[in-house]
Coordinates of N, CA and C in Angstrom, one line a residue:
M52 N 98.7 83.5 112.7 CA 98.8 82.2 112.0 C 99.9 82.3 111.0
V53 N 100.7 81.3 110.9 CA 101.8 81.2 109.9 C 101.2 80.7 108.6
A54 N 101.6 81.3 107.5 CA 101.2 80.7 106.2 C 101.7 79.3 106.1
A55 N 100.9 78.5 105.5 CA 101.2 77.1 105.4 C 102.4 76.9 104.5
Y56 N 103.4 76.1 105.1 CA 104.6 75.7 104.3 C 104.5 74.2 104.1
N57 N 104.6 73.8 102.9 CA 104.6 72.4 102.5 C 105.9 72.0 101.8
P58 N 106.7 71.2 102.5 CA 108.1 70.9 101.9 C 108.1 69.9 100.8
F59 N 107.0 69.3 100.4 CA 107.0 68.2 99.4 C 106.9 68.8 98.0
E60 N 107.5 68.0 97.1 CA 107.4 68.3 95.7 C 106.0 68.0 95.2
I61 N 105.6 68.8 94.2 CA 104.3 68.6 93.6 C 104.3 67.5 92.6
L62 N 103.3 66.6 92.6 CA 103.2 65.6 91.7 C 102.4 66.0 90.5
N63 N 103.1 66.1 89.3 CA 102.5 66.5 88.0 C 102.9 65.5 87.0
L64 N 102.4 65.7 85.8 CA 102.7 64.7 84.7 C 104.1 64.6 84.3
P65 N 104.9 65.7 84.3 CA 106.3 65.6 84.0 C 107.0 64.8 85.1
M66 N 106.6 65.0 86.3 CA 107.1 64.2 87.5 C 106.8 62.7 87.3
I67 N 105.6 62.3 86.9 CA 105.2 60.9 86.6 C 106.2 60.4 85.5
R68 N 106.4 61.1 84.5 CA 107.4 60.6 83.5 C 108.8 60.4 84.1
R69 N 109.2 61.3 84.9 CA 110.5 61.2 85.5 C 110.6 59.9 86.4
I70 N 109.5 59.7 87.2 CA 109.4 58.5 88.0 C 109.5 57.2 87.3
T71 N 108.8 57.2 86.2 CA 108.8 55.9 85.3 C 110.2 55.8 84.6
Q72 N 110.8 56.9 84.2 CA 112.1 56.8 83.6 C 113.2 56.3 84.6
H73 N 112.9 56.4 85.9 CA 113.9 55.9 86.9 C 113.5 54.5 87.3
G74 N 112.6 53.8 86.5 CA 112.3 52.4 86.7 C 111.2 52.1 87.7
N75 N 110.5 53.1 88.1 CA 109.4 52.9 89.1 C 108.2 52.6 88.3
H76 N 107.5 51.5 88.6 CA 106.3 51.1 87.9 C 105.0 51.2 88.7
F77 N 105.2 51.4 90.0 CA 104.1 51.5 91.0 C 104.2 52.7 91.9
I78 N 103.1 53.2 92.4 CA 103.0 54.2 93.4 C 101.9 53.8 94.4
V79 N 102.2 54.1 95.7 CA 101.2 54.0 96.7 C 100.7 55.5 96.8
L80 N 99.4 55.7 96.5 CA 98.8 56.9 96.6 C 97.8 57.0 97.8
Q81 N 98.1 57.9 98.7 CA 97.4 57.8 99.9 C 96.9 59.3 100.3
R82 N 95.9 59.3 101.1 CA 95.4 60.6 101.6 C 96.5 61.3 102.4
F83 N 96.5 62.7 102.2 CA 97.5 63.5 102.8 C 96.9 64.7 103.4
N84 N 97.0 64.9 104.7 CA 96.5 66.1 105.3 C 97.5 67.1 105.6
W85 N 97.3 68.4 105.4 CA 98.2 69.4 105.6 C 97.6 70.8 105.7
P86 N 98.1 71.6 106.5 CA 97.5 73.0 106.7 C 97.4 73.7 105.3
G87 N 96.2 74.3 105.0 CA 96.0 74.9 103.8 C 95.4 74.0 102.7
I88 N 95.3 72.8 102.9 CA 94.7 71.8 102.0 C 93.4 71.3 102.6
K89 N 92.4 71.4 101.8 CA 91.0 71.0 102.3 C 91.1 69.5 102.6
E90 N 90.6 69.1 103.7 CA 90.7 67.7 104.1 C 90.1 66.8 103.1
G91 N 90.7 65.7 102.8 CA 90.3 64.8 101.7 C 90.6 65.2 100.3
H92 N 91.4 66.2 100.2 CA 91.7 66.7 98.8 C 93.2 66.7 98.6
G93 N 94.0 66.2 99.6 CA 95.4 66.1 99.4 C 95.8 64.6 99.3
F94 N 96.8 64.4 98.5 CA 97.4 63.0 98.3 C 98.9 63.0 98.3
M95 N 99.4 62.0 98.8 CA 100.9 61.7 98.8 C 101.2 60.5 98.0
A96 N 102.2 60.6 97.1 CA 102.5 59.5 96.2 C 103.9 59.0 96.6
T97 N 104.1 57.7 96.8 CA 105.4 57.1 97.0 C 105.7 56.1 95.9
P98 N 106.7 56.3 95.1 CA 107.0 55.4 94.0 C 107.8 54.2 94.4
Y99 N 107.5 53.1 93.7 CA 108.2 51.8 93.9 C 108.6 51.2 92.6
K100 N 109.7 50.5 92.5 CA 110.2 49.8 91.3 C 109.4 48.4 91.2
D101 N 109.0 47.8 92.3 CA 108.4 46.6 92.2 C 107.1 46.6 93.1
E102 N 106.2 45.7 92.6 CA 104.9 45.6 93.3 C 105.0 45.1 94.8
K103 N 105.9 44.2 95.0 CA 106.0 43.6 96.4 C 106.4 44.8 97.4
S104 N 107.3 45.7 97.0 CA 107.7 46.8 98.0 C 106.5 47.7 98.1
G105 N 105.7 48.0 97.1 CA 104.6 48.8 97.2 C 103.4 48.2 98.1
K106 N 103.3 46.9 98.0 CA 102.3 46.2 98.8 C 102.7 46.2 100.3
V107 N 104.0 46.2 100.6 CA 104.4 46.3 102.0 C 104.0 47.7 102.5
H108 N 104.2 48.8 101.8 CA 103.7 50.1 102.2 C 102.2 50.1 102.3
A109 N 101.5 49.7 101.2 CA 100.0 49.7 101.3 C 99.5 49.0 102.4
A110 N 100.1 47.9 102.9 CA 99.6 47.1 104.0 C 99.7 47.9 105.4
Q111 N 100.5 49.0 105.4 CA 100.6 49.8 106.6 C 99.4 50.9 106.7
L112 N 98.7 51.0 105.6 CA 97.7 52.1 105.6 C 96.4 51.6 106.2
A113 N 95.6 52.5 106.7 CA 94.3 52.2 107.2 C 93.3 52.0 106.1
E114 N 92.2 51.4 106.4 CA 91.2 51.2 105.3 C 90.8 52.5 104.7
K115 N 90.8 52.6 103.4 CA 90.5 53.7 102.6 C 91.4 54.9 102.7
E116 N 92.6 54.6 103.3 CA 93.6 55.7 103.4 C 94.4 55.8 102.0
G117 N 94.5 54.7 101.3 CA 95.2 54.8 100.0 C 95.4 53.4 99.4
K118 N 96.0 53.4 98.3 CA 96.2 52.1 97.6 C 97.4 52.1 96.7
L119 N 97.8 50.9 96.3 CA 98.9 50.7 95.4 C 98.3 50.8 93.9
L120 N 99.0 51.6 93.1 CA 98.5 51.8 91.7 C 99.7 51.4 90.8
N121 N 99.3 50.8 89.6 CA 100.3 50.6 88.6 C 100.4 51.8 87.7
L122 N 101.6 52.4 87.5 CA 101.7 53.6 86.8 C 101.3 53.5 85.3
F123 N 101.3 52.3 84.8 CA 100.9 52.1 83.4 C 99.4 51.8 83.3
A124 N 98.9 50.8 84.1 CA 97.5 50.4 84.0 C 96.6 51.5 84.6
D125 N 97.0 52.2 85.6 CA 96.2 53.2 86.3 C 96.5 54.6 85.9
I126 N 97.2 54.9 84.8 CA 97.6 56.2 84.5 C 96.4 57.1 84.3
D127 N 95.3 56.6 83.8 CA 94.1 57.5 83.6 C 93.6 58.0 84.9
K128 N 93.5 57.2 85.9 CA 93.1 57.6 87.2 C 94.0 58.6 87.8
I129 N 95.4 58.4 87.7 CA 96.3 59.3 88.2 C 96.2 60.7 87.5
T130 N 96.2 60.6 86.2 CA 96.1 61.8 85.4 C 94.8 62.6 85.7
A131 N 93.7 61.9 85.9 CA 92.5 62.6 86.3 C 92.6 63.4 87.6
L132 N 93.3 62.8 88.5 CA 93.5 63.5 89.9 C 94.4 64.7 89.7
I133 N 95.5 64.4 88.9 CA 96.5 65.5 88.7 C 95.8 66.7 88.0
N134 N 95.0 66.4 87.1 CA 94.3 67.5 86.3 C 93.1 68.1 87.0
D135 N 92.7 67.5 88.1 CA 91.5 68.1 88.8 C 92.0 69.2 89.7
P136 N 91.5 70.4 89.5 CA 92.0 71.5 90.4 C 91.6 71.4 91.9
R137 N 90.6 70.6 92.1 CA 90.1 70.4 93.5 C 91.2 69.6 94.4
Y138 N 92.1 68.9 93.8 CA 93.0 68.1 94.4 C 94.4 68.6 94.4
S139 N 95.2 68.3 95.4 CA 96.6 68.6 95.5 C 97.4 67.3 95.7
L140 N 98.3 67.0 94.8 CA 99.1 65.7 94.8 C 100.6 66.1 95.0
F141 N 101.2 65.3 95.9 CA 102.6 65.5 96.3 C 103.3 64.3 96.2
L142 N 104.6 64.4 95.9 CA 105.6 63.2 95.9 C 106.3 63.2 97.2
C143 N 106.7 62.0 97.7 CA 107.3 61.9 99.0 C 108.8 62.3 99.0
T144 N 109.1 63.3 98.2 CA 110.4 63.9 98.2 C 110.3 65.4 98.6
F145 N 111.3 65.9 99.1 CA 111.4 67.3 99.6 C 111.9 68.3 98.6
R146 N 111.3 69.5 98.5 CA 111.7 70.5 97.5 C 113.1 71.1 97.9
E147 N 113.4 71.1 99.1 CA 114.7 71.7 99.5 C 115.3 70.9 100.6
E148 N 116.6 71.0 100.6 CA 117.4 70.2 101.6 C 117.2 70.6 103.1
S149 N 117.0 71.8 103.3 CA 116.8 72.3 104.7 C 115.4 72.4 105.1
W150 N 114.5 71.6 104.5 CA 113.1 71.6 104.9 C 112.8 71.4 106.4
N151 N 113.5 70.5 107.0 CA 113.2 70.2 108.4 C 113.6 71.5 109.3
K152 N 114.6 72.2 109.0 CA 114.9 73.4 109.8 C 113.8 74.5 109.5
K153 N 113.4 74.6 108.3 CA 112.3 75.5 108.0 C 111.0 75.1 108.7
M154 N 110.7 73.9 108.8 CA 109.5 73.4 109.5 C 109.6 73.8 111.0
I155 N 110.7 73.6 111.6 CA 110.9 73.9 113.0 C 110.7 75.4 113.2
K156 N 111.4 76.2 112.3 CA 111.3 77.6 112.5 C 109.9 78.1 112.3
L157 N 109.2 77.7 111.3 CA 107.8 78.2 111.1 C 106.8 77.7 112.1
Y158 N 106.9 76.4 112.5 CA 105.9 75.8 113.3 C 106.3 75.5 114.8
Q159 N 107.4 76.1 115.2 CA 107.9 75.9 116.5 C 106.9 76.0 117.6
R160 N 106.2 77.1 117.6 CA 105.3 77.4 118.7 C 104.2 76.3 118.8
S161 N 103.6 76.0 117.6 CA 102.6 74.9 117.6 C 103.1 73.6 118.1
M162 N 104.4 73.3 117.6 CA 105.0 72.0 117.9 C 105.2 71.9 119.5
I163 N 105.8 73.0 120.0 CA 106.1 72.9 121.5 C 104.8 72.9 122.3
S164 N 103.8 73.6 121.9 CA 102.5 73.5 122.6 C 101.9 72.1 122.6
Y165 N 102.0 71.5 121.4 CA 101.5 70.1 121.3 C 102.3 69.2 122.1
I166 N 103.6 69.3 122.1 CA 104.5 68.4 122.9 C 104.2 68.6 124.4
K167 N 104.1 69.7 124.8 CA 103.9 70.1 126.2 C 102.5 69.5 126.7
S168 N 101.5 69.4 125.8 CA 100.2 68.9 126.2 C 100.2 67.4 126.3
R169 N 101.2 66.7 125.8 CA 101.3 65.3 125.7 C 102.5 64.6 126.4
M170 N 103.4 65.4 126.8 CA 104.6 64.8 127.5 C 104.9 65.6 128.7
P171 N 105.3 65.0 129.8 CA 105.8 65.7 131.0 C 107.1 66.4 130.8
I172 N 107.0 67.7 130.6 CA 108.2 68.5 130.3 C 108.3 69.7 131.2
S173 N 109.5 70.0 131.7 CA 109.7 71.1 132.5 C 110.4 72.2 131.6
S174 N 110.4 73.4 132.1 CA 110.9 74.5 131.3 C 112.4 74.4 131.0
N175 N 113.1 73.6 131.8 CA 114.6 73.5 131.6 C 114.9 72.3 130.6
D176 N 113.9 71.5 130.3 CA 114.2 70.3 129.4 C 114.5 70.7 128.0
A177 N 115.5 70.1 127.4 CA 115.8 70.3 126.1 C 114.9 69.4 125.2
I178 N 114.3 69.9 124.2 CA 113.4 69.1 123.4 C 114.1 68.9 122.0
V179 N 114.2 67.6 121.6 CA 114.8 67.3 120.3 C 113.7 66.7 119.5
I180 N 113.6 67.3 118.3 CA 112.6 66.8 117.3 C 113.2 66.3 116.1
Q181 N 113.0 65.1 115.8 CA 113.5 64.5 114.5 C 112.3 64.2 113.6
M182 N 112.4 64.7 112.4 CA 111.3 64.5 111.4 C 111.7 63.5 110.4
D183 N 110.7 62.6 110.0 CA 111.0 61.6 109.1 C 109.7 61.2 108.4
L184 N 109.9 60.8 107.1 CA 108.7 60.3 106.4 C 108.7 58.8 106.5
K185 N 107.5 58.3 107.1 CA 107.4 56.8 107.2 C 106.1 56.4 106.5
F186 N 106.2 55.6 105.5 CA 105.0 55.1 104.8 C 104.1 56.2 104.4
G187 N 104.7 57.3 103.8 CA 104.0 58.4 103.3 C 103.4 59.3 104.3
R188 N 103.8 59.2 105.6 CA 103.3 60.0 106.6 C 104.5 60.7 107.3
L189 N 104.4 62.0 107.4 CA 105.5 62.8 108.1 C 105.3 62.7 109.6
K190 N 106.3 62.1 110.2 CA 106.3 61.8 111.6 C 107.4 62.6 112.4
A191 N 107.1 63.0 113.6 CA 108.1 63.6 114.5 C 108.4 62.7 115.6
T192 N 109.7 62.4 115.8 CA 110.2 61.7 117.0 C 110.7 62.7 118.0
V193 N 110.1 62.8 119.2 CA 110.4 63.8 120.1 C 111.1 63.2 121.4
T194 N 112.2 63.7 121.8 CA 112.9 63.3 123.0 C 113.0 64.5 123.9
A195 N 112.6 64.4 125.1 CA 112.7 65.4 126.1 C 112.7 64.8 127.5
N196 N 113.8 64.7 128.1 CA 113.9 64.3 129.5 C 113.3 62.9 129.7
G197 N 113.5 61.9 128.8 CA 112.9 60.6 129.0 C 112.9 59.9 127.7
P198 N 111.9 59.0 127.6 CA 111.7 58.2 126.4 C 111.2 58.9 125.2
E199 N 111.5 58.4 124.0 CA 111.1 59.0 122.8 C 109.5 58.8 122.6
H200 N 109.0 59.8 121.9 CA 107.5 59.7 121.6 C 107.5 60.1 120.1
E201 N 106.5 59.3 119.4 CA 106.4 59.6 118.0 C 105.0 60.2 117.8
F202 N 104.9 61.3 117.0 CA 103.7 62.0 116.7 C 103.5 62.2 115.2
D203 N 102.3 62.3 114.8 CA 102.0 62.7 113.4 C 102.3 64.2 113.3
L204 N 103.1 64.6 112.4 CA 103.5 66.0 112.3 C 102.4 66.9 112.0
Y205 N 101.5 66.4 111.1 CA 100.3 67.3 110.8 C 99.5 67.6 112.1
E206 N 99.3 66.6 113.0 CA 98.5 66.8 114.2 C 99.2 67.9 115.0
M207 N 100.5 68.0 115.0 CA 101.3 69.0 115.7 C 101.1 70.4 115.2
I208 N 100.9 70.6 113.9 CA 101.0 71.9 113.4 C 99.7 72.4 112.8
K209 N 98.6 71.6 112.8 CA 97.4 72.1 112.1 C 96.7 73.2 112.9

């Protein structure tokens, strides 16, 4: 088993200050599953300058998956989560530029097994995996001898 690698920046109080200094007044805070984080104890935050943009993101979430918070009015709720050691909060930005290459290197075996179980692939097919963050969810778009398929990256590597 590979030690869990998480490419996202940790959300802490200095990061909240930095977010607000850049003109962001809202965040969508949603559940975030990742290897090494107890289910229900991880959260991903996506900052927004305006409420309308945040509402578009929040509308993409399943019921009880997350919600839009005002960084000023809801700061006590956010601070309580950050300060609670049971929870892990992350920002939707990456700690390092080559995060995607590191993900492929560390989780390649799990990803290939997952892809082979869900797509018709022969041993000669080239597999192309593009990773992208969409509405706070890390997705993998996979192309291999045919149409593209999109998967939840956590499901591929758990």
